[in-house]
mmCIF file of C-alpha atoms in Angstrom:
data_model
loop_
_atom_site.group_PDB
_atom_site.id
_atom_site.type_symbol
_atom_site.label_atom_id
_atom_site.label_comp_id
_atom_site.label_asym_id
_atom_site.label_seq_id
_atom_site.Cartn_x
_atom_site.Cartn_y
_atom_site.Cartn_z
ATOM 1 C CA UNK M 135 1.227 -19.513 87.882
ATOM 2 C CA UNK M 136 1.888 -17.841 91.212
ATOM 3 C CA UNK M 137 0.215 -20.382 93.492
ATOM 4 C CA UNK M 138 -2.756 -18.107 94.182
ATOM 5 C CA UNK M 139 -6.011 -18.894 92.408
ATOM 6 C CA UNK M 140 -9.199 -16.870 92.253
ATOM 7 C CA UNK M 141 -12.690 -17.805 91.135
ATOM 8 C CA UNK M 142 -14.622 -16.703 89.281
ATOM 9 C CA UNK M 143 -12.448 -14.741 86.887
ATOM 10 C CA UNK M 144 -15.389 -12.668 85.687
ATOM 11 C CA UNK M 145 -18.628 -11.837 87.469
ATOM 12 C CA UNK M 146 -21.597 -9.709 86.456
ATOM 13 C CA UNK M 147 -24.150 -9.052 89.147
ATOM 14 C CA UNK M 148 -27.116 -6.839 89.760
ATOM 15 C CA UNK M 149 -27.267 -4.479 92.696
ATOM 16 C CA UNK M 150 -29.658 -6.738 94.606
ATOM 17 C CA UNK M 151 -27.668 -9.947 94.143
ATOM 18 C CA UNK M 152 -25.484 -11.763 96.637
ATOM 19 C CA UNK M 153 -22.312 -13.409 95.401
ATOM 20 C CA UNK M 154 -18.957 -14.530 96.741
ATOM 21 C CA UNK M 155 -15.401 -14.334 95.456
ATOM 22 C CA UNK M 156 -13.032 -17.141 96.359
ATOM 23 C CA UNK M 157 -9.273 -17.126 96.759
ATOM 24 C CA UNK M 158 -7.020 -20.090 97.480
ATOM 25 C CA UNK M 159 -3.274 -20.075 98.046
ATOM 26 C CA UNK M 160 -1.061 -23.122 97.647
ATOM 27 C CA UNK M 161 2.124 -21.525 99.010
ATOM 28 C CA UNK M 162 1.824 -22.337 102.706
ATOM 29 C CA UNK M 163 1.584 -18.658 103.587
ATOM 30 C CA UNK M 164 0.077 -17.299 106.793
ATOM 31 C CA UNK M 165 -1.378 -13.985 105.594
ATOM 32 C CA UNK M 166 -3.949 -13.173 102.916
ATOM 33 C CA UNK M 167 -5.235 -9.905 101.464
ATOM 34 C CA UNK M 168 -8.040 -8.429 99.387
ATOM 35 C CA UNK M 169 -7.303 -5.466 97.130
ATOM 36 C CA UNK M 170 -9.547 -3.404 94.883
ATOM 37 C CA UNK M 171 -8.149 -2.077 91.614
ATOM 38 C CA UNK M 172 -10.227 0.552 89.824
ATOM 39 C CA UNK M 173 -9.361 2.452 86.691
ATOM 40 C CA UNK M 174 -7.259 5.545 87.368
ATOM 41 C CA UNK M 175 -6.822 4.708 91.065
ATOM 42 C CA UNK M 176 -3.952 3.026 92.873
ATOM 43 C CA UNK M 177 -4.481 -0.382 94.381
ATOM 44 C CA UNK M 178 -6.605 -0.119 97.500
ATOM 45 C CA UNK M 179 -6.024 -2.547 100.337
ATOM 46 C CA UNK M 180 -9.373 -3.730 101.673
ATOM 47 C CA UNK M 181 -8.730 -6.484 104.203
ATOM 48 C CA UNK M 182 -5.801 -8.312 105.757
ATOM 49 C CA UNK M 183 -5.922 -11.673 107.492
ATOM 50 C CA UNK M 184 -2.941 -12.901 109.456
ATOM 51 C CA UNK M 185 -3.147 -16.426 110.888
ATOM 52 C CA UNK M 186 -6.893 -16.310 110.078
ATOM 53 C CA UNK M 187 -7.418 -13.220 112.207
ATOM 54 C CA UNK M 188 -8.517 -10.041 110.531
ATOM 55 C CA UNK M 189 -5.887 -7.420 111.244
ATOM 56 C CA UNK M 190 -6.904 -4.688 108.831
ATOM 57 C CA UNK M 191 -10.135 -3.247 107.516
ATOM 58 C CA UNK M 192 -9.504 -0.087 105.586
ATOM 59 C CA UNK M 193 -12.905 1.543 106.099
ATOM 60 C CA UNK M 194 -14.510 -0.804 103.628
ATOM 61 C CA UNK M 195 -18.315 -0.546 103.324
ATOM 62 C CA UNK M 196 -20.254 -3.302 105.061
ATOM 63 C CA UNK M 197 -21.621 -4.555 101.730
ATOM 64 C CA UNK M 198 -18.220 -6.274 101.461
ATOM 65 C CA UNK M 199 -17.796 -9.040 104.013
ATOM 66 C CA UNK M 200 -14.593 -11.104 104.191
ATOM 67 C CA UNK M 201 -14.255 -14.615 105.531
ATOM 68 C CA UNK M 202 -11.072 -16.566 106.182
ATOM 69 C CA UNK M 203 -11.909 -20.100 107.357
ATOM 70 C CA UNK M 204 -8.272 -21.256 107.285
ATOM 71 C CA UNK M 205 -4.897 -19.935 106.208
ATOM 72 C CA UNK M 206 -5.332 -21.219 102.638
ATOM 73 C CA UNK M 207 -8.762 -19.845 101.783
ATOM 74 C CA UNK M 208 -10.207 -16.376 101.662
ATOM 75 C CA UNK M 209 -13.665 -15.277 100.583
ATOM 76 C CA UNK M 210 -15.230 -11.933 99.839
ATOM 77 C CA UNK M 211 -18.996 -11.957 100.214
ATOM 78 C CA UNK M 212 -20.809 -9.301 98.224
ATOM 79 C CA UNK M 213 -24.337 -7.959 98.677
ATOM 80 C CA UNK M 214 -26.296 -4.913 97.510
ATOM 81 C CA UNK M 215 -23.333 -3.542 95.626
ATOM 82 C CA UNK M 216 -23.235 -0.237 93.777
ATOM 83 C CA UNK M 217 -22.070 0.398 90.214
ATOM 84 C CA UNK M 218 -18.961 2.134 91.573
ATOM 85 C CA UNK M 219 -17.917 -1.184 93.091
ATOM 86 C CA UNK M 220 -17.165 -2.469 89.593
ATOM 87 C CA UNK M 221 -13.435 -3.190 89.587
ATOM 88 C CA UNK M 222 -10.778 -5.883 89.516
ATOM 89 C CA UNK M 223 -10.571 -7.592 92.898
ATOM 90 C CA UNK M 224 -7.181 -9.059 93.645
ATOM 91 C CA UNK M 225 -6.247 -11.566 96.288
ATOM 92 C CA UNK M 226 -2.696 -11.901 97.572
ATOM 93 C CA UNK M 227 -0.834 -13.964 100.123
ATOM 94 C CA UNK M 228 2.459 -13.684 101.980
ATOM 95 C CA UNK M 229 4.521 -15.362 104.661
ATOM 96 C CA UNK M 230 4.835 -12.734 107.334
ATOM 97 C CA UNK M 231 8.002 -12.604 109.357
ATOM 98 C CA UNK M 232 11.630 -12.857 108.347
ATOM 99 C CA UNK M 233 13.338 -13.429 106.034
ATOM 100 C CA UNK M 234 10.876 -12.105 103.434
ATOM 101 C CA UNK M 235 8.338 -9.836 105.082
ATOM 102 C CA UNK M 236 5.753 -8.115 102.932
ATOM 103 C CA UNK M 237 6.587 -10.209 99.837
ATOM 104 C CA UNK M 238 3.117 -10.689 98.437
ATOM 105 C CA UNK M 239 2.019 -13.025 95.674
ATOM 106 C CA UNK M 240 -1.093 -12.139 93.731
ATOM 107 C CA UNK M 241 -3.838 -14.108 92.071
ATOM 108 C CA UNK M 242 -5.158 -13.252 88.588
ATOM 109 C CA UNK M 243 -8.103 -11.294 89.957
ATOM 110 C CA UNK M 244 -11.879 -11.322 89.547
ATOM 111 C CA UNK M 245 -13.288 -8.723 87.156
ATOM 112 C CA UNK M 246 -16.548 -7.610 88.773
ATOM 113 C CA UNK M 247 -19.209 -5.644 86.934
ATOM 114 C CA UNK M 248 -22.208 -4.351 88.870
ATOM 115 C CA UNK M 249 -25.213 -3.523 86.709
ATOM 116 C CA UNK L 1444 3.019 7.913 106.444
ATOM 117 C CA UNK L 1445 4.621 5.989 103.635
ATOM 118 C CA UNK L 1446 3.869 6.970 100.068
ATOM 119 C CA UNK L 1447 5.040 6.098 96.582
ATOM 120 C CA UNK L 1448 5.175 8.348 93.535
ATOM 121 C CA UNK L 1449 5.534 7.120 89.987
ATOM 122 C CA UNK L 1450 5.783 10.357 88.018
ATOM 123 C CA UNK L 1451 5.272 8.843 84.572
ATOM 124 C CA UNK L 1452 1.762 7.636 83.788
ATOM 125 C CA UNK L 1453 2.601 6.315 80.328
ATOM 126 C CA UNK L 1454 5.919 5.674 78.574
ATOM 127 C CA UNK L 1455 6.517 4.472 75.030
ATOM 128 C CA UNK L 1456 9.858 2.998 73.971
ATOM 129 C CA UNK L 1457 11.066 1.266 70.841
ATOM 130 C CA UNK L 1458 11.813 -2.428 70.945
ATOM 131 C CA UNK L 1459 15.490 -2.917 71.737
ATOM 132 C CA UNK L 1460 15.833 0.449 73.445
ATOM 133 C CA UNK L 1461 16.730 0.834 77.097
ATOM 134 C CA UNK L 1462 14.122 1.543 79.726
ATOM 135 C CA UNK L 1463 14.026 3.344 83.037
ATOM 136 C CA UNK L 1464 10.863 3.673 85.112
ATOM 137 C CA UNK L 1465 10.978 6.095 88.002
ATOM 138 C CA UNK L 1466 9.823 5.514 91.548
ATOM 139 C CA UNK L 1467 10.173 7.807 94.550
ATOM 140 C CA UNK L 1468 9.126 6.831 98.018
ATOM 141 C CA UNK L 1469 8.546 8.520 101.315
ATOM 142 C CA UNK L 1470 9.493 6.586 104.421
ATOM 143 C CA UNK L 1471 11.514 7.485 107.491
ATOM 144 C CA UNK L 1472 13.443 4.278 108.043
ATOM 145 C CA UNK L 1473 15.043 1.841 105.635
ATOM 146 C CA UNK L 1474 12.207 0.739 103.388
ATOM 147 C CA UNK L 1475 11.350 -2.567 101.838
ATOM 148 C CA UNK L 1476 10.799 -1.825 98.136
ATOM 149 C CA UNK L 1477 9.185 -3.812 95.359
ATOM 150 C CA UNK L 1478 8.436 -3.666 91.659
ATOM 151 C CA UNK L 1479 5.476 -5.560 90.251
ATOM 152 C CA UNK L 1480 4.284 -5.987 86.664
ATOM 153 C CA UNK L 1481 0.706 -6.453 85.522
ATOM 154 C CA UNK L 1482 -0.260 -7.632 82.060
ATOM 155 C CA UNK L 1483 -3.765 -6.771 80.832
ATOM 156 C CA UNK L 1484 -6.444 -8.714 82.679
ATOM 157 C CA UNK L 1485 -3.918 -10.362 84.969
ATOM 158 C CA UNK L 1486 -2.773 -10.109 88.541
ATOM 159 C CA UNK L 1487 0.499 -8.595 89.702
ATOM 160 C CA UNK L 1488 3.754 -10.480 89.307
ATOM 161 C CA UNK L 1489 6.728 -9.702 91.530
ATOM 162 C CA UNK L 1490 9.700 -8.537 89.438
ATOM 163 C CA UNK L 1491 12.200 -7.775 92.177
ATOM 164 C CA UNK L 1492 12.599 -6.544 95.737
ATOM 165 C CA UNK L 1493 15.017 -4.658 97.953
ATOM 166 C CA UNK L 1494 15.303 -5.439 101.639
ATOM 167 C CA UNK L 1495 18.902 -4.591 102.517
ATOM 168 C CA UNK L 1496 22.460 -5.037 101.329
ATOM 169 C CA UNK L 1497 23.512 -4.452 97.749
ATOM 170 C CA UNK L 1498 21.636 -1.450 96.404
ATOM 171 C CA UNK L 1499 21.506 -2.863 92.863
ATOM 172 C CA UNK L 1500 19.054 -5.740 92.743
ATOM 173 C CA UNK L 1501 18.415 -8.134 89.911
ATOM 174 C CA UNK L 1502 15.002 -9.467 89.087
ATOM 175 C CA UNK L 1503 13.245 -11.698 86.633
ATOM 176 C CA UNK L 1504 12.897 -11.044 82.896
ATOM 177 C CA UNK L 1505 16.180 -9.098 82.760
ATOM 178 C CA UNK L 1506 15.040 -6.232 84.994
ATOM 179 C CA UNK L 1507 17.122 -4.529 87.652
ATOM 180 C CA UNK L 1508 16.539 -1.688 90.085
ATOM 181 C CA UNK L 1509 18.782 0.549 92.107
ATOM 182 C CA UNK L 1510 18.019 1.816 95.591
ATOM 183 C CA UNK L 1511 19.304 5.337 96.188
ATOM 184 C CA UNK L 1512 18.666 6.474 99.722
ATOM 185 C CA UNK L 1513 19.871 10.035 99.104
ATOM 186 C CA UNK L 1514 17.276 10.460 96.359
ATOM 187 C CA UNK L 1515 14.547 8.312 97.947
ATOM 188 C CA UNK L 1516 14.346 6.483 94.654
ATOM 189 C CA UNK L 1517 14.086 2.917 93.422
ATOM 190 C CA UNK L 1518 14.126 3.132 89.632
ATOM 191 C CA UNK L 1519 13.537 0.107 87.447
ATOM 192 C CA UNK L 1520 15.765 -0.487 84.425
ATOM 193 C CA UNK L 1521 16.129 -2.840 81.537
ATOM 194 C CA UNK L 1522 18.907 -2.535 78.918
ATOM 195 C CA UNK L 1523 16.880 -3.805 75.954
ATOM 196 C CA UNK L 1524 13.094 -3.866 75.915
ATOM 197 C CA UNK L 1525 11.132 -6.654 74.252
ATOM 198 C CA UNK L 1526 7.592 -6.309 72.877
ATOM 199 C CA UNK L 1527 6.400 -8.704 75.585
ATOM 200 C CA UNK L 1528 7.426 -6.162 78.250
ATOM 201 C CA UNK L 1529 4.418 -4.011 77.365
ATOM 202 C CA UNK L 1530 2.413 -3.930 80.597
ATOM 203 C CA UNK L 1531 1.772 -1.777 83.638
ATOM 204 C CA UNK L 1532 4.462 -1.508 86.280
ATOM 205 C CA UNK L 1533 3.878 -0.775 89.937
ATOM 206 C CA UNK L 1534 6.355 0.301 92.580
ATOM 207 C CA UNK L 1535 5.489 -0.463 96.215
ATOM 208 C CA UNK L 1536 6.901 0.264 99.645
ATOM 209 C CA UNK L 1537 6.353 -1.552 102.925
ATOM 210 C CA UNK L 1538 7.510 -1.233 106.472
ATOM 211 C CA UNK L 1539 6.008 0.100 109.647
ATOM 212 C CA UNK L 1540 2.317 0.372 110.282
ATOM 213 C CA UNK L 1541 0.180 -2.717 109.968
ATOM 214 C CA UNK L 1542 2.053 -5.885 109.274
ATOM 215 C CA UNK L 1543 2.025 -6.958 105.681
ATOM 216 C CA UNK L 1544 0.769 -3.740 104.184
ATOM 217 C CA UNK L 1545 2.191 -2.552 100.897
ATOM 218 C CA UNK L 1546 1.649 0.969 99.609
ATOM 219 C CA UNK L 1547 1.503 1.043 95.820
ATOM 220 C CA UNK L 1548 2.178 3.809 93.349
ATOM 221 C CA UNK L 1549 -0.369 4.569 90.658
ATOM 222 C CA UNK L 1550 1.576 2.648 88.071
ATOM 223 C CA UNK L 1551 3.359 3.376 84.798
ATOM 224 C CA UNK L 1552 1.968 1.926 81.609
ATOM 225 C CA UNK L 1553 4.681 0.828 79.183
ATOM 226 C CA UNK L 1554 4.016 0.626 75.457
ATOM 227 C CA UNK L 1555 6.611 -0.867 73.097
ATOM 228 C CA UNK L 1556 6.914 0.262 69.472
ATOM 229 C CA UNK L 1557 8.111 -2.268 66.898
#
């Protein structure tokens, strides 16, 4: 148990559906992240939120829409996805600033299958 | 730009044997370095980290890693592997650029023979 939870753990959706992934951190951290992990590819950073402000968007398609209502919760809203979006989506959190910058703690992930 | 190379995609070792997983990084200044482990269907768990100071760092589950600036390496070691160590291992580097960003290697999958 790392203090970062993600729901749902598994999700199957059609290309016309709309769904949301939820992440919650119980560590008192001030930064949260979404990553995509596909087979045979390194982890891809999608979004970064620092103090609820989005500080990074790595050219992610607009069919992925993040939301960070407070420093403990992070959502990823999904709509009109493509089969190539099937992957494990990982959420992470960290406390930015000294003494432990960049030390990220990960949730268990949501396995997404787009049919 | 920072980058991380894990040259071994898949390694198989016998239970009880020693283990070394290789990691090379590219970064101009002193890097922050991490090793994470991922069991099947799970998220990433932090094994250990290097920020500064002693170049030999100890982590959880009996793992250690050594930072060698001259070789731009941060190899992960364990003296005696257990069957439960079978997993995928990721090396990551941070520092510079956008705050909080980690750059991950492609991972090394470890299999353990009985």
